[in-house]
Short mmCIF file of C-alpha atoms in Angstrom, two decimals:
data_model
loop_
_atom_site.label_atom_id
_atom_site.label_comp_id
_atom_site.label_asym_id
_atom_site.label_seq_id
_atom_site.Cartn_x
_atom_site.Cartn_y
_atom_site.Cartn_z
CA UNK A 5 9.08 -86.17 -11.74
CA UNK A 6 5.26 -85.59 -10.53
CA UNK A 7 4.11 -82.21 -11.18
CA UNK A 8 3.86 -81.19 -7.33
CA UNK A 9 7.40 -82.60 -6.73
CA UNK A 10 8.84 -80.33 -10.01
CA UNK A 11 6.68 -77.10 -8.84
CA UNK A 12 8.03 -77.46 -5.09
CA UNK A 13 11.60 -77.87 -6.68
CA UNK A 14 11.12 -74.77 -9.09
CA UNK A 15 9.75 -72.68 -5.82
CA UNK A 16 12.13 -73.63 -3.58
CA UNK A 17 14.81 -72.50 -6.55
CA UNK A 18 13.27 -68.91 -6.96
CA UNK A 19 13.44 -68.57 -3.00
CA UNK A 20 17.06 -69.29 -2.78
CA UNK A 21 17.32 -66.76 -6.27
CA UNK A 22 15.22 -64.14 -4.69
CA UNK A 23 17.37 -64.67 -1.29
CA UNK A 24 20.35 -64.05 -3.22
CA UNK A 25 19.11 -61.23 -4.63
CA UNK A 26 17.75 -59.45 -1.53
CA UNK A 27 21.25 -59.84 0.34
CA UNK A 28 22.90 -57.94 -2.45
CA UNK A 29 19.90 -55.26 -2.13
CA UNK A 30 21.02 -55.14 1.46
CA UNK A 31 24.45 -54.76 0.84
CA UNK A 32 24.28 -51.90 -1.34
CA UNK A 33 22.06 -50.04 1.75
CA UNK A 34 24.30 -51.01 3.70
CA UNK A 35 27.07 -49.08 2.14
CA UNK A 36 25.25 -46.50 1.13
CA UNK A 37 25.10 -45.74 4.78
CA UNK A 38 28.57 -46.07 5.38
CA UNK A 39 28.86 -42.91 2.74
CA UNK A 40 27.23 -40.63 5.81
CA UNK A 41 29.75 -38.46 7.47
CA UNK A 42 28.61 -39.98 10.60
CA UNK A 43 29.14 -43.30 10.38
CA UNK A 44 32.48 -43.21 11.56
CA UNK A 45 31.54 -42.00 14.67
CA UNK A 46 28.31 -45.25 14.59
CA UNK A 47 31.03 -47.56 13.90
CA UNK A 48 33.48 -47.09 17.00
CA UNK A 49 30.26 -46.71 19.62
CA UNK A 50 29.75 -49.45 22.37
CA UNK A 51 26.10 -50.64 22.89
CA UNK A 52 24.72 -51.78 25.98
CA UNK A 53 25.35 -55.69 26.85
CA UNK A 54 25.91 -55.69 23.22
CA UNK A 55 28.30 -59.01 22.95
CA UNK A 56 28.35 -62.47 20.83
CA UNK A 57 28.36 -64.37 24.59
CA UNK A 58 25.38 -64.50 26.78
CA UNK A 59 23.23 -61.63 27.50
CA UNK A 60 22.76 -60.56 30.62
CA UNK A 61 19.65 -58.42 29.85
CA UNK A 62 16.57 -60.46 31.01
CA UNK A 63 12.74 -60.24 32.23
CA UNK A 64 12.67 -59.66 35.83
CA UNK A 65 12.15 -62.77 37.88
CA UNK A 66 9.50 -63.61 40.45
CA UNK A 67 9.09 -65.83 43.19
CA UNK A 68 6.34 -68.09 42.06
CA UNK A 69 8.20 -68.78 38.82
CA UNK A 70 10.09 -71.34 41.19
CA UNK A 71 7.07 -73.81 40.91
CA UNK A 72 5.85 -72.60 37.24
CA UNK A 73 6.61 -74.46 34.00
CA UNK A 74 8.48 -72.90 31.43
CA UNK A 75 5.22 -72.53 29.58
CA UNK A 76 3.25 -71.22 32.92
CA UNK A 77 6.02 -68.88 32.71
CA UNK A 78 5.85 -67.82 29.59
CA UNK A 79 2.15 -67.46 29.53
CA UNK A 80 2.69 -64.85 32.40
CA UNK A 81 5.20 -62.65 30.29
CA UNK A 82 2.51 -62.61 27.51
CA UNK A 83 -0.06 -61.30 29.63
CA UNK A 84 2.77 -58.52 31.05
CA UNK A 85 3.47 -57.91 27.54
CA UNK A 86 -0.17 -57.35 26.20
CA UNK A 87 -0.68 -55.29 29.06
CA UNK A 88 2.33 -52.93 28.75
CA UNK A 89 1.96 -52.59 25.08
CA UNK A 90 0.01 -49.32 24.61
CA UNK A 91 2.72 -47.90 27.26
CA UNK A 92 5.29 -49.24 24.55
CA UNK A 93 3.38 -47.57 21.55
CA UNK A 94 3.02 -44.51 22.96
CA UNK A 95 6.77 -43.89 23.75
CA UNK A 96 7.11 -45.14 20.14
CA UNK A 97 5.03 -42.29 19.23
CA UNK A 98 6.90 -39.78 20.87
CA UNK A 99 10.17 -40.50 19.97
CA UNK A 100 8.95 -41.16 16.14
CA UNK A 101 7.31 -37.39 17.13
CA UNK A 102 10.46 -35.34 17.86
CA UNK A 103 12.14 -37.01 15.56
CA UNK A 104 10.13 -36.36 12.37
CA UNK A 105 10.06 -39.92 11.76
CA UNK A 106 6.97 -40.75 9.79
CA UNK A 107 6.08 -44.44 10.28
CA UNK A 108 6.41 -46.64 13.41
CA UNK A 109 4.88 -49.92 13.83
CA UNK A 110 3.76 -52.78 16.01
CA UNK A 111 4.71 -56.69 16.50
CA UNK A 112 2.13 -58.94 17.62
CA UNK A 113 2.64 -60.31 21.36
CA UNK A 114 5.33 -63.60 21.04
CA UNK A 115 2.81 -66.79 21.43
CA UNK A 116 3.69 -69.33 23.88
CA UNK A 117 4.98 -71.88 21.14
CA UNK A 118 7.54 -68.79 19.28
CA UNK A 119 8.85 -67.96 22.79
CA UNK A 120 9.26 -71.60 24.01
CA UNK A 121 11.11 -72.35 20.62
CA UNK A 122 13.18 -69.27 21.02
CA UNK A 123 14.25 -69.35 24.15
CA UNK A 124 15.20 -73.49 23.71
CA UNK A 125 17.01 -72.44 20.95
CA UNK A 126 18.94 -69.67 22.05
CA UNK A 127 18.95 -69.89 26.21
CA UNK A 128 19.18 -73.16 27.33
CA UNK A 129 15.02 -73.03 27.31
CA UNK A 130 15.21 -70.08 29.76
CA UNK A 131 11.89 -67.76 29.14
CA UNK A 132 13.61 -65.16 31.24
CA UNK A 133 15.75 -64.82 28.69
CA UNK A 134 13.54 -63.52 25.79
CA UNK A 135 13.03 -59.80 25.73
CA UNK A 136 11.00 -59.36 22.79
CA UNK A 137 7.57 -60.86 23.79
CA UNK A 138 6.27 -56.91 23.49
CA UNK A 139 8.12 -55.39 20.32
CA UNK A 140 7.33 -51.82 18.50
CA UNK A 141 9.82 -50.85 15.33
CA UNK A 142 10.63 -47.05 14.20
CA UNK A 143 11.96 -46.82 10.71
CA UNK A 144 14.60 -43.83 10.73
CA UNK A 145 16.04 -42.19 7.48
CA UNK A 146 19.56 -41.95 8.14
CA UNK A 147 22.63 -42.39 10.99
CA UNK A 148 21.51 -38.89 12.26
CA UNK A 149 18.48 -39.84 13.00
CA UNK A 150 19.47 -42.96 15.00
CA UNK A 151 22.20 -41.19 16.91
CA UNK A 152 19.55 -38.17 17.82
CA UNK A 153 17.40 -40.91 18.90
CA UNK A 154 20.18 -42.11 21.25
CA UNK A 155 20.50 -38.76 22.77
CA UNK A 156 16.94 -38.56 23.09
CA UNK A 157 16.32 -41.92 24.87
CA UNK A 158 19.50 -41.53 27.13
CA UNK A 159 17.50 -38.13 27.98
CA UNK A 160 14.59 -39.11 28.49
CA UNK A 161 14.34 -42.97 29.30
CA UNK A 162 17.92 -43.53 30.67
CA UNK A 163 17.30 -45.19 33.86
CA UNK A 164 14.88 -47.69 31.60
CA UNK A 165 17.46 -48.89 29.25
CA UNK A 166 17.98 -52.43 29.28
CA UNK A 167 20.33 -52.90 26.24
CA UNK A 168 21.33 -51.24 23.00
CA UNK A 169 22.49 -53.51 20.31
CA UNK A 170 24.36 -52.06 17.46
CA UNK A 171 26.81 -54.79 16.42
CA UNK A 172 25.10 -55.59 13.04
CA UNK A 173 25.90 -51.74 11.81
CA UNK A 174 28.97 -51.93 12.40
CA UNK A 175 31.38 -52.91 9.43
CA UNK A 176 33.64 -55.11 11.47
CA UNK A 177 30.94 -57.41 12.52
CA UNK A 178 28.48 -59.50 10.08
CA UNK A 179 24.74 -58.81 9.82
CA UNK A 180 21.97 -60.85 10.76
CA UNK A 181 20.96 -63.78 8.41
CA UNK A 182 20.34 -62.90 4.60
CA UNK A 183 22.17 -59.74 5.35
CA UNK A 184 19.91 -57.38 7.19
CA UNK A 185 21.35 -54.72 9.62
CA UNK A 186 19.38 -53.18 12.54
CA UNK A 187 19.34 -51.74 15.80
CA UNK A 188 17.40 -53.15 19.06
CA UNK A 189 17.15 -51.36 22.24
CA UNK A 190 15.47 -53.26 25.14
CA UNK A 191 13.78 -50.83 27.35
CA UNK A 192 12.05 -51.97 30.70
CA UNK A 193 8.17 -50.53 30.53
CA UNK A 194 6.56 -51.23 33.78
CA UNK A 195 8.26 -53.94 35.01
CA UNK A 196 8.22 -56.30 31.84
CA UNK A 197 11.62 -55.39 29.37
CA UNK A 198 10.41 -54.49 26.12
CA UNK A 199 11.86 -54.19 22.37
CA UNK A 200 12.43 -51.59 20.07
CA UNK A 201 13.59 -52.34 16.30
CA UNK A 202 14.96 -49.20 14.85
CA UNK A 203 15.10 -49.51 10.99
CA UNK A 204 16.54 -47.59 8.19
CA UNK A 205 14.12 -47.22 5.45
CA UNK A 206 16.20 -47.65 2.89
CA UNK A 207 16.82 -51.35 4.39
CA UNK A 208 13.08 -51.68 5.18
CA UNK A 209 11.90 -50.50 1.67
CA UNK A 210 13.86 -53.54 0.05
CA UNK A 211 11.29 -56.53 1.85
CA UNK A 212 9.02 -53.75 3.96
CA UNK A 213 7.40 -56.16 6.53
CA UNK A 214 8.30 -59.35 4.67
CA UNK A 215 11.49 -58.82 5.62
CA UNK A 216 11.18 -61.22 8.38
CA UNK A 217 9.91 -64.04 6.45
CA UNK A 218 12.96 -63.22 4.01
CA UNK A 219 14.94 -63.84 7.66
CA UNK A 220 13.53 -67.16 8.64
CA UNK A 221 14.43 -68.14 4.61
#
């Protein structure tokens, strides 16, 4: 074997390894969570348009989308997006605020080519469809803290919630890929529906912000 054929073999090995490795990590978070008191009460809750079928949780439509590409289309959600970030960061900000949680954090705008590739792959090409083109995370300590937030949001943002999806903590249903767990709320911010990835930290800690990369692996 050439040398760059045996070092791309030998790298592609220690990914699956360190793959392997990082869903037992995740695992073991996950059920050290499951030791809380209060995830019995997580584990029986219904989200919001929270089902394995099709979502019915999209970006508003408009009339001139009728003659738009998909990509025309999708280039009109980014600008909605970039412009209804900071609105998206500062909620962020106060529910990180009154919850004590100490470290939120901000997605870059979806490109043109991530949401045209997402939404062929997962809606039948429909842009409409993808609700994470503006996307903030909050990483919470434990199952108190995500069911205050709850509480909180309902409170304060109810007539602005989208969707609440909660299947992945739930022990009867499977996580996401490489065995990450999560929560994602979808939250309409002046007109264009937004994301929110709540995190536990003791999931984050194990791949921090790689842990997306460790995803698409």
């Amino acid at each position: 074997l050439s040398r760059p054929r045996t070092q791309s073999s030998w790298d592609s090995y220690c990914k699956v390894i360190k793959l392997f490795q990082n869903k037992r990590r995740y695992d073991h978070a996950y059920n050290t969570l499951k030791t809380s008191p209060l995830y019995p009460y997580l584990s029986v809750m219904e989200g919001m348009d929270d089902t394995k079928g099709a979502k019915s949780t999209t970006q508003n439509y408009k009339v001139q989308y009728d003659t738009m590409s998909s990509k025309e289309i999708a280039e009109d959600q980014i600008k909605l997006a970039t412009d209804t970030l900071p609105k998206l960061v500062d909620i962020c900000k106060e529910l990180a605020g009154c919850l004590g949680a100490k470290k939120i954090g901000v997605g870059p705008v979806k490109s043109v080519s991530a949401s045209l590739d997402k939404a062929g792959r997962k809606y039948g090409g429909d842009v409409l469809c993808v609700t994470d083109y503006c996307r903030a995370f909050i990483i919470l300590e434990d199952i108190a803290a995500l069911l205050a937030l709850f509480e909180l949001l309902w409170y304060s943002l109810g007539p602005l919630i989208r969707r609440i999806k909660v299947a992945t903590l739930k022990d009867s249903n499977s996580s996401l890929f490489g065995g990450y767990r999560d929560c994602k709320i979808n939250l309409e911010v002046e007109g264009h529906v937004c994301e929110i990835q709540l995190h536990f930290s003791n999931m984050w800690n194990i791949c921090s912000v790689n842990g997306f990369q460790h995803y698409q692996n």
